[in-house]
Amino acid sequence: MNQQLIDNISYFIRLSEEEKEWISERFIPRHYNKGDFFLREGQVCREVGFIEKGLIRYFVTKEDGEDLTVDFNKELEYTCNYASFLDHSPSSTSIQCIEPSTILCISYDDLQLLYTHVAEGQKFGRLICEYLYVLAIHKVRSMYSQQPEQRYLQFLDSYADLVPRLPQYYISSYVGVKPPSLSRIRKRLAR
């Protein structure tokens, strides 16, 4: 039984011992090397993953081939392109491992079973969706209403523990500036 996963789910809902065992059997561990993809743009997302170990980034590729980093996830967080997962459409986002990662994966069909087999399974699904919705709204608002320096400060507030683990060009892409501009922002803030 993966205790980290069970503890995470138990934060949201009550689980019986039988339900804990049932859930553990449906989350399959997958190992990824640095640079491996959990999901490529254009593929249909068929699994939700719980990151046991590692760090991933979400990115979109512009027409000119440039990657734009839109998010990060680390240990004890879930990963998925939820729009693709829910409606079985091709993903507009790639999900790539920045570090060697172990991700516990549950299929779409097994997640639907979880919602019915676990007494509070539907509540769990609703709470996760609400949480993701609030995060998405904050990110969209940030991109449209904040200057790059404010977005960088917000990045530091949200992801301070990731700074040593991330290449600077991923951070600058996430903030929405080129690496030299991020360097200038960092110098200004250091004064």
mmCIF file with all atom_site columns, N, CA and C in Angstrom, residues 15 19 23 29 35 40 61 66 70 73 93 97 114-115 123 129 178 183:
data_model
loop_
_atom_site.group_PDB
_atom_site.id
_atom_site.type_symbol
_atom_site.label_atom_id
_atom_site.label_alt_id
_atom_site.label_comp_id
_atom_site.label_asym_id
_atom_site.label_entity_id
_atom_site.label_seq_id
_atom_site.pdbx_PDB_ins_code
_atom_site.Cartn_x
_atom_site.Cartn_y
_atom_site.Cartn_z
_atom_site.occupancy
_atom_site.B_iso_or_equiv
_atom_site.pdbx_formal_charge
_atom_site.auth_seq_id
_atom_site.auth_comp_id
_atom_site.auth_asym_id
_atom_site.auth_atom_id
_atom_site.pdbx_PDB_model_num
ATOM 1  N N  . LEU A 1 15  ? -11.613 7.015  4.530   1.00 0.00 ? 15  LEU A N  1
ATOM 2  C CA . LEU A 1 15  ? -11.446 5.745  3.820   1.00 0.00 ? 15  LEU A CA 1
ATOM 3  C C  . LEU A 1 15  ? -11.440 4.598  4.819   1.00 0.00 ? 15  LEU A C  1
ATOM 4  N N  . GLU A 1 19  ? -11.206 0.060  1.518   1.00 0.00 ? 19  GLU A N  1
ATOM 5  C CA . GLU A 1 19  ? -11.113 1.050  0.448   1.00 0.00 ? 19  GLU A CA 1
ATOM 6  C C  . GLU A 1 19  ? -9.662  1.445  0.193   1.00 0.00 ? 19  GLU A C  1
ATOM 7  N N  . ILE A 1 23  ? -7.984  0.988  -3.453  1.00 0.00 ? 23  ILE A N  1
ATOM 8  C CA . ILE A 1 23  ? -7.367  2.118  -4.161  1.00 0.00 ? 23  ILE A CA 1
ATOM 9  C C  . ILE A 1 23  ? -5.913  1.791  -4.505  1.00 0.00 ? 23  ILE A C  1
ATOM 10 N N  . PRO A 1 29  ? 2.473   1.873  -10.309 1.00 0.00 ? 29  PRO A N  1
ATOM 11 C CA . PRO A 1 29  ? 3.682   2.704  -10.383 1.00 0.00 ? 29  PRO A CA 1
ATOM 12 C C  . PRO A 1 29  ? 4.334   2.640  -11.764 1.00 0.00 ? 29  PRO A C  1
ATOM 13 N N  . GLY A 1 35  ? 13.417  13.820 -18.816 1.00 0.00 ? 35  GLY A N  1
ATOM 14 C CA . GLY A 1 35  ? 13.125  14.070 -20.231 1.00 0.00 ? 35  GLY A CA 1
ATOM 15 C C  . GLY A 1 35  ? 12.008  13.214 -20.804 1.00 0.00 ? 35  GLY A C  1
ATOM 16 N N  . ARG A 1 40  ? 2.288   13.537 -24.318 1.00 0.00 ? 40  ARG A N  1
ATOM 17 C CA . ARG A 1 40  ? 2.731   14.423 -25.398 1.00 0.00 ? 40  ARG A CA 1
ATOM 18 C C  . ARG A 1 40  ? 1.539   15.176 -25.970 1.00 0.00 ? 40  ARG A C  1
ATOM 19 N N  . THR A 1 61  ? 3.693   24.090 -27.148 1.00 0.00 ? 61  THR A N  1
ATOM 20 C CA . THR A 1 61  ? 4.667   24.449 -28.164 1.00 0.00 ? 61  THR A CA 1
ATOM 21 C C  . THR A 1 61  ? 4.015   25.413 -29.151 1.00 0.00 ? 61  THR A C  1
ATOM 22 N N  . GLU A 1 66  ? 8.882   27.234 -30.164 1.00 0.00 ? 66  GLU A N  1
ATOM 23 C CA . GLU A 1 66  ? 9.265   27.609 -28.805 1.00 0.00 ? 66  GLU A CA 1
ATOM 24 C C  . GLU A 1 66  ? 8.299   26.977 -27.805 1.00 0.00 ? 66  GLU A C  1
ATOM 25 N N  . VAL A 1 70  ? 3.798   26.204 -18.654 1.00 0.00 ? 70  VAL A N  1
ATOM 26 C CA . VAL A 1 70  ? 2.570   26.729 -18.053 1.00 0.00 ? 70  VAL A CA 1
ATOM 27 C C  . VAL A 1 70  ? 2.365   26.267 -16.618 1.00 0.00 ? 70  VAL A C  1
ATOM 28 N N  . ASN A 1 73  ? 4.559   20.411 -11.365 1.00 0.00 ? 73  ASN A N  1
ATOM 29 C CA . ASN A 1 73  ? 4.064   19.585 -10.267 1.00 0.00 ? 73  ASN A CA 1
ATOM 30 C C  . ASN A 1 73  ? 5.226   18.811 -9.681  1.00 0.00 ? 73  ASN A C  1
ATOM 31 N N  . THR A 1 93  ? -1.403  20.172 -24.397 1.00 0.00 ? 93  THR A N  1
ATOM 32 C CA . THR A 1 93  ? -0.276  20.370 -23.497 1.00 0.00 ? 93  THR A CA 1
ATOM 33 C C  . THR A 1 93  ? 0.564   19.105 -23.422 1.00 0.00 ? 93  THR A C  1
ATOM 34 N N  . CYS A 1 97  ? 8.841   14.954 -17.639 1.00 0.00 ? 97  CYS A N  1
ATOM 35 C CA . CYS A 1 97  ? 9.591   14.823 -16.389 1.00 0.00 ? 97  CYS A CA 1
ATOM 36 C C  . CYS A 1 97  ? 10.876  15.638 -16.465 1.00 0.00 ? 97  CYS A C  1
ATOM 37 N N  . LEU A 1 114 ? -13.575 4.069  -8.870  1.00 0.00 ? 114 LEU A N  1
ATOM 38 C CA . LEU A 1 114 ? -13.272 4.641  -7.552  1.00 0.00 ? 114 LEU A CA 1
ATOM 39 C C  . LEU A 1 114 ? -14.426 5.528  -7.091  1.00 0.00 ? 114 LEU A C  1
ATOM 40 N N  . TYR A 1 115 ? -14.985 6.312  -8.007  1.00 0.00 ? 115 TYR A N  1
ATOM 41 C CA . TYR A 1 115 ? -16.083 7.209  -7.647  1.00 0.00 ? 115 TYR A CA 1
ATOM 42 C C  . TYR A 1 115 ? -17.300 6.444  -7.132  1.00 0.00 ? 115 TYR A C  1
ATOM 43 N N  . LYS A 1 123 ? -17.242 12.612 -3.735  1.00 0.00 ? 123 LYS A N  1
ATOM 44 C CA . LYS A 1 123 ? -16.840 13.817 -2.998  1.00 0.00 ? 123 LYS A CA 1
ATOM 45 C C  . LYS A 1 123 ? -15.367 14.122 -3.283  1.00 0.00 ? 123 LYS A C  1
ATOM 46 N N  . CYS A 1 129 ? -11.534 18.585 -8.337  1.00 0.00 ? 129 CYS A N  1
ATOM 47 C CA . CYS A 1 129 ? -11.906 19.454 -9.465  1.00 0.00 ? 129 CYS A CA 1
ATOM 48 C C  . CYS A 1 129 ? -12.062 20.902 -9.022  1.00 0.00 ? 129 CYS A C  1
ATOM 49 N N  . LYS A 1 178 ? 11.910  36.359 -21.488 1.00 0.00 ? 178 LYS A N  1
ATOM 50 C CA . LYS A 1 178 ? 13.133  35.693 -21.950 1.00 0.00 ? 178 LYS A CA 1
ATOM 51 C C  . LYS A 1 178 ? 14.120  35.624 -20.775 1.00 0.00 ? 178 LYS A C  1
ATOM 52 N N  . SER A 1 183 ? 16.795  37.640 -15.550 1.00 0.00 ? 183 SER A N  1
ATOM 53 C CA . SER A 1 183 ? 18.011  38.032 -14.827 1.00 0.00 ? 183 SER A CA 1
ATOM 54 C C  . SER A 1 183 ? 17.910  39.475 -14.336 1.00 0.00 ? 183 SER A C  1
#
